[in-house]
PDB file of C-alpha atoms in Angstrom:
ATOM      1  CA  MET H 283      56.189 173.806   2.283  1.00  0.00           C
ATOM      2  CA  ARG H 284      54.366 172.627  -0.820  1.00  0.00           C
ATOM      3  CA  ARG H 285      56.665 174.154  -2.922  1.00  0.00           C
ATOM      4  CA  ILE H 286      59.506 172.643  -1.436  1.00  0.00           C
ATOM      5  CA  LEU H 287      57.965 169.374  -1.736  1.00  0.00           C
ATOM      6  CA  LEU H 288      56.699 170.024  -5.221  1.00  0.00           C
ATOM      7  CA  ALA H 289      60.295 171.108  -6.260  1.00  0.00           C
ATOM      8  CA  VAL H 290      61.792 167.768  -4.402  1.00  0.00           C
ATOM      9  CA  PHE H 291      59.230 165.837  -6.722  1.00  0.00           C
ATOM     10  CA  VAL H 292      60.071 167.821  -9.813  1.00  0.00           C
ATOM     11  CA  VAL H 293      63.908 166.916  -9.316  1.00  0.00           C
ATOM     12  CA  LEU H 294      63.431 163.448  -8.459  1.00  0.00           C
ATOM     13  CA  PHE H 295      61.154 162.662 -11.542  1.00  0.00           C
ATOM     14  CA  ALA H 296      63.345 164.664 -13.763  1.00  0.00           C
ATOM     15  CA  GLY H 297      66.123 162.415 -12.776  1.00  0.00           C
ATOM     16  CA  MET H 298      63.951 159.613 -13.657  1.00  0.00           C
ATOM     17  CA  VAL H 299      63.539 160.782 -17.276  1.00  0.00           C
ATOM     18  CA  VAL H 300      66.885 161.884 -17.946  1.00  0.00           C
ATOM     19  CA  VAL H 301      68.418 158.669 -16.671  1.00  0.00           C
ATOM     20  CA  PRO H 302      65.668 155.902 -17.747  1.00  0.00           C
ATOM     21  CA  GLY H 303      68.397 153.239 -17.450  1.00  0.00           C
ATOM     22  CA  LEU H 304      68.834 153.978 -13.501  1.00  0.00           C
ATOM     23  CA  ALA H 305      64.994 154.289 -13.051  1.00  0.00           C
ATOM     24  CA  GLN H 306      64.181 151.163 -14.445  1.00  0.00           C
ATOM     25  CA  GLY H 307      67.361 149.166 -13.887  1.00  0.00           C
ATOM     26  CA  ALA H 308      67.936 148.134 -17.348  1.00  0.00           C
ATOM     27  CA  PRO H 309      70.535 145.755 -18.369  1.00  0.00           C
ATOM     28  CA  PRO H 310      73.403 147.285 -20.223  1.00  0.00           C
ATOM     29  CA  GLN H 311      74.013 146.696 -23.909  1.00  0.00           C
ATOM     30  CA  GLY H 312      76.342 144.084 -25.138  1.00  0.00           C
ATOM     31  CA  GLY H 313      80.377 144.748 -25.081  1.00  0.00           C
ATOM     32  CA  ALA H 314      82.225 147.913 -26.521  1.00  0.00           C
ATOM     33  CA  ASP H 315      82.405 146.589 -29.864  1.00  0.00           C
ATOM     34  CA  GLN H 316      78.946 144.757 -30.096  1.00  0.00           C
ATOM     35  CA  PRO H 317      75.771 146.189 -32.034  1.00  0.00           C
ATOM     36  CA  TYR H 318      73.952 148.776 -30.219  1.00  0.00           C
ATOM     37  CA  THR H 319      70.286 149.262 -30.656  1.00  0.00           C
ATOM     38  CA  VAL H 320      68.175 152.642 -30.304  1.00  0.00           C
ATOM     39  CA  GLU H 321      64.393 152.763 -30.933  1.00  0.00           C
ATOM     40  CA  TYR H 322      63.712 156.597 -31.935  1.00  0.00           C
ATOM     41  CA  TYR H 323      59.929 157.439 -31.134  1.00  0.00           C
ATOM     42  CA  TYR H 324      58.058 159.989 -32.947  1.00  0.00           C
ATOM     43  CA  LYS H 325      54.500 161.498 -31.813  1.00  0.00           C
ATOM     44  CA  CYS H 326      53.002 163.978 -34.451  1.00  0.00           C
ATOM     45  CA  GLN H 327      50.289 166.722 -34.176  1.00  0.00           C
ATOM     46  CA  TRP H 328      46.794 165.070 -34.902  1.00  0.00           C
ATOM     47  CA  GLY H 329      46.071 165.212 -38.665  1.00  0.00           C
ATOM     48  CA  HIS H 330      49.859 165.697 -39.618  1.00  0.00           C
ATOM     49  CA  GLN H 331      51.368 162.253 -39.404  1.00  0.00           C
ATOM     50  CA  ALA H 332      51.349 161.582 -43.192  1.00  0.00           C
ATOM     51  CA  GLU H 333      53.005 164.964 -43.649  1.00  0.00           C
ATOM     52  CA  PHE H 334      55.573 163.903 -40.948  1.00  0.00           C
ATOM     53  CA  LEU H 335      56.351 160.850 -42.633  1.00  0.00           C
ATOM     54  CA  GLN H 336      56.606 162.359 -46.114  1.00  0.00           C
ATOM     55  CA  LEU H 337      59.033 164.885 -44.804  1.00  0.00           C
ATOM     56  CA  PHE H 338      60.895 161.905 -42.739  1.00  0.00           C
ATOM     57  CA  LEU H 339      61.411 159.972 -45.997  1.00  0.00           C
ATOM     58  CA  LYS H 340      62.449 162.662 -48.022  1.00  0.00           C
ATOM     59  CA  ASN H 341      64.778 164.358 -45.715  1.00  0.00           C
ATOM     60  CA  HIS H 342      66.229 162.094 -43.049  1.00  0.00           C
ATOM     61  CA  TYR H 343      65.725 158.611 -44.360  1.00  0.00           C
ATOM     62  CA  PRO H 344      68.164 158.758 -47.317  1.00  0.00           C
ATOM     63  CA  LEU H 345      70.872 160.397 -44.635  1.00  0.00           C
ATOM     64  CA  LEU H 346      70.174 157.071 -42.511  1.00  0.00           C
ATOM     65  CA  LYS H 347      70.758 154.891 -45.492  1.00  0.00           C
ATOM     66  CA  LYS H 348      73.745 156.747 -46.874  1.00  0.00           C
ATOM     67  CA  ILE H 349      75.304 156.482 -43.198  1.00  0.00           C
ATOM     68  CA  GLN H 350      74.262 152.742 -43.503  1.00  0.00           C
ATOM     69  CA  ALA H 351      76.186 152.518 -46.612  1.00  0.00           C
ATOM     70  CA  THR H 352      79.355 153.458 -44.541  1.00  0.00           C
ATOM     71  CA  GLY H 353      79.157 150.950 -42.194  1.00  0.00           C
ATOM     72  CA  ARG H 354      78.358 153.043 -39.067  1.00  0.00           C
ATOM     73  CA  ILE H 355      74.774 151.780 -38.942  1.00  0.00           C
ATOM     74  CA  LEU H 356      73.598 148.054 -39.638  1.00  0.00           C
ATOM     75  CA  SER H 357      69.960 148.166 -40.072  1.00  0.00           C
ATOM     76  CA  VAL H 358      67.039 150.717 -40.219  1.00  0.00           C
ATOM     77  CA  LYS H 359      63.652 149.917 -39.636  1.00  0.00           C
ATOM     78  CA  LEU H 360      60.433 152.067 -39.644  1.00  0.00           C
ATOM     79  CA  GLU H 361      57.315 150.958 -37.896  1.00  0.00           C
ATOM     80  CA  THR H 362      53.794 152.299 -37.163  1.00  0.00           C
ATOM     81  CA  PRO H 363      51.408 150.755 -34.531  1.00  0.00           C
ATOM     82  CA  ALA H 364      48.598 148.785 -35.974  1.00  0.00           C
ATOM     83  CA  ASN H 365      46.263 149.767 -33.230  1.00  0.00           C
ATOM     84  CA  HIS H 366      45.766 153.205 -31.293  1.00  0.00           C
ATOM     85  CA  THR H 367      46.240 153.873 -27.711  1.00  0.00           C
ATOM     86  CA  SER H 368      45.394 156.677 -25.249  1.00  0.00           C
ATOM     87  CA  GLU H 369      46.774 159.787 -26.081  1.00  0.00           C
ATOM     88  CA  GLU H 370      49.630 159.800 -23.440  1.00  0.00           C
ATOM     89  CA  LEU H 371      50.940 156.642 -24.486  1.00  0.00           C
ATOM     90  CA  ARG H 372      50.394 157.269 -28.328  1.00  0.00           C
ATOM     91  CA  TRP H 373      53.322 157.106 -30.831  1.00  0.00           C
ATOM     92  CA  ASP H 374      52.935 157.499 -34.458  1.00  0.00           C
ATOM     93  CA  TYR H 375      56.244 156.301 -35.838  1.00  0.00           C
ATOM     94  CA  ARG H 376      59.194 153.999 -34.448  1.00  0.00           C
ATOM     95  CA  VAL H 377      62.690 153.923 -36.130  1.00  0.00           C
ATOM     96  CA  THR H 378      64.894 151.248 -34.936  1.00  0.00           C
ATOM     97  CA  ILE H 379      68.667 151.688 -35.664  1.00  0.00           C
ATOM     98  CA  ARG H 380      71.206 149.187 -34.910  1.00  0.00           C
ATOM     99  CA  TYR H 381      74.490 150.866 -34.861  1.00  0.00           C
ATOM    100  CA  LYS H 382      78.043 149.214 -35.182  1.00  0.00           C
ATOM    101  CA  ASN H 383      78.625 149.894 -31.787  1.00  0.00           C
ATOM    102  CA  SER H 384      77.872 152.139 -28.812  1.00  0.00           C
ATOM    103  CA  THR H 385      80.590 154.762 -29.791  1.00  0.00           C
ATOM    104  CA  VAL H 386      79.146 155.034 -33.302  1.00  0.00           C
ATOM    105  CA  ALA H 387      75.606 155.549 -32.057  1.00  0.00           C
ATOM    106  CA  THR H 388      76.409 158.203 -29.308  1.00  0.00           C
ATOM    107  CA  THR H 389      78.999 160.412 -31.194  1.00  0.00           C
ATOM    108  CA  GLY H 390      78.713 162.654 -33.905  1.00  0.00           C
ATOM    109  CA  ASN H 391      79.409 161.406 -37.452  1.00  0.00           C
ATOM    110  CA  PRO H 392      82.186 163.708 -39.081  1.00  0.00           C
ATOM    111  CA  ASP H 393      80.751 162.859 -42.471  1.00  0.00           C
ATOM    112  CA  GLU H 394      77.143 163.814 -41.907  1.00  0.00           C
ATOM    113  CA  GLU H 395      77.447 167.604 -42.897  1.00  0.00           C
ATOM    114  CA  ALA H 396      78.859 166.669 -46.039  1.00  0.00           C
ATOM    115  CA  PHE H 397      76.532 163.834 -46.690  1.00  0.00           C
ATOM    116  CA  ILE H 398      73.516 166.510 -46.162  1.00  0.00           C
ATOM    117  CA  LYS H 399      75.138 168.763 -48.553  1.00  0.00           C
ATOM    118  CA  GLU H 400      75.601 166.151 -51.207  1.00  0.00           C
ATOM    119  CA  LEU H 401      71.903 164.617 -50.873  1.00  0.00           C
ATOM    120  CA  TRP H 402      70.433 168.176 -50.755  1.00  0.00           C
ATOM    121  CA  PRO H 403      71.981 170.672 -52.579  1.00  0.00           C
ATOM    122  CA  ASP H 404      69.019 173.169 -52.222  1.00  0.00           C
ATOM    123  CA  GLN H 405      69.889 173.816 -48.198  1.00  0.00           C
ATOM    124  CA  ALA H 406      67.359 176.508 -47.885  1.00  0.00           C
ATOM    125  CA  ALA H 407      64.545 174.023 -49.161  1.00  0.00           C
ATOM    126  CA  TYR H 408      66.104 171.328 -47.021  1.00  0.00           C
ATOM    127  CA  LEU H 409      66.364 173.364 -43.891  1.00  0.00           C
ATOM    128  CA  LYS H 410      62.935 174.849 -44.169  1.00  0.00           C
ATOM    129  CA  GLU H 411      61.449 171.197 -44.564  1.00  0.00           C
ATOM    130  CA  GLU H 412      63.427 169.904 -41.633  1.00  0.00           C
ATOM    131  CA  GLN H 413      61.926 172.825 -39.605  1.00  0.00           C
ATOM    132  CA  ARG H 414      58.458 171.852 -40.719  1.00  0.00           C
ATOM    133  CA  ARG H 415      58.932 168.450 -39.755  1.00  0.00           C
ATOM    134  CA  PHE H 416      59.984 169.192 -36.042  1.00  0.00           C
ATOM    135  CA  GLU H 417      57.079 171.947 -35.960  1.00  0.00           C
ATOM    136  CA  ILE H 418      54.661 169.043 -36.395  1.00  0.00           C
ATOM    137  CA  LEU H 419      56.192 166.760 -33.684  1.00  0.00           C
ATOM    138  CA  LEU H 420      54.693 166.798 -30.379  1.00  0.00           C
ATOM    139  CA  GLY H 421      57.237 164.354 -28.725  1.00  0.00           C
ATOM    140  CA  HIS H 422      60.483 162.360 -29.592  1.00  0.00           C
ATOM    141  CA  ILE H 423      62.027 159.694 -27.415  1.00  0.00           C
ATOM    142  CA  ASP H 424      65.313 158.043 -28.063  1.00  0.00           C
ATOM    143  CA  LEU H 425      65.272 154.765 -26.254  1.00  0.00           C
ATOM    144  CA  PRO H 426      68.330 152.415 -26.384  1.00  0.00           C
ATOM    145  CA  VAL H 427      67.467 148.577 -26.169  1.00  0.00           C
ATOM    146  CA  THR H 428      68.861 145.354 -25.162  1.00  0.00           C
ATOM    147  CA  ASP H 429      67.951 142.058 -26.830  1.00  0.00           C
ATOM    148  CA  ILE H 430      67.788 139.847 -23.508  1.00  0.00           C
ATOM    149  CA  THR H 431      66.153 136.667 -25.472  1.00  0.00           C
ATOM    150  CA  PRO H 432      67.859 133.688 -24.232  1.00  0.00           C
ATOM    151  CA  LYS H 433      70.188 131.974 -26.844  1.00  0.00           C
TER     152      LYS H 433
END
């Protein structure tokens, strides 16, 4: 009986995590052709925050800026918290990306592979560094957000 209750709890909890908008009753983002904002939170292994940031700035940020130059991304902002929190709430970096619209934000970029090869001709080194960036990452959350500030 305990296993059945545990299984039910796990399924319910997974549903809340997989579909956070439903669990929280979050308001929808703007219309189909309105800007769409996503906050990306990164939590690194202790002592590896600087290494993660260095690799992010070297191997991912230039790609975001290249995509921004095409108009798919409207803005990119990188932030780190000024104070610390408990370990379970801790995040080290937040990257807020404002996309042209929800379609652009939720579909693959057909030019991305070409951009990566153009920006990093040494693909072996690029892939090795990207693998390292994700090895030192403890957690990553993608959180679409809606501005509900009154006009």
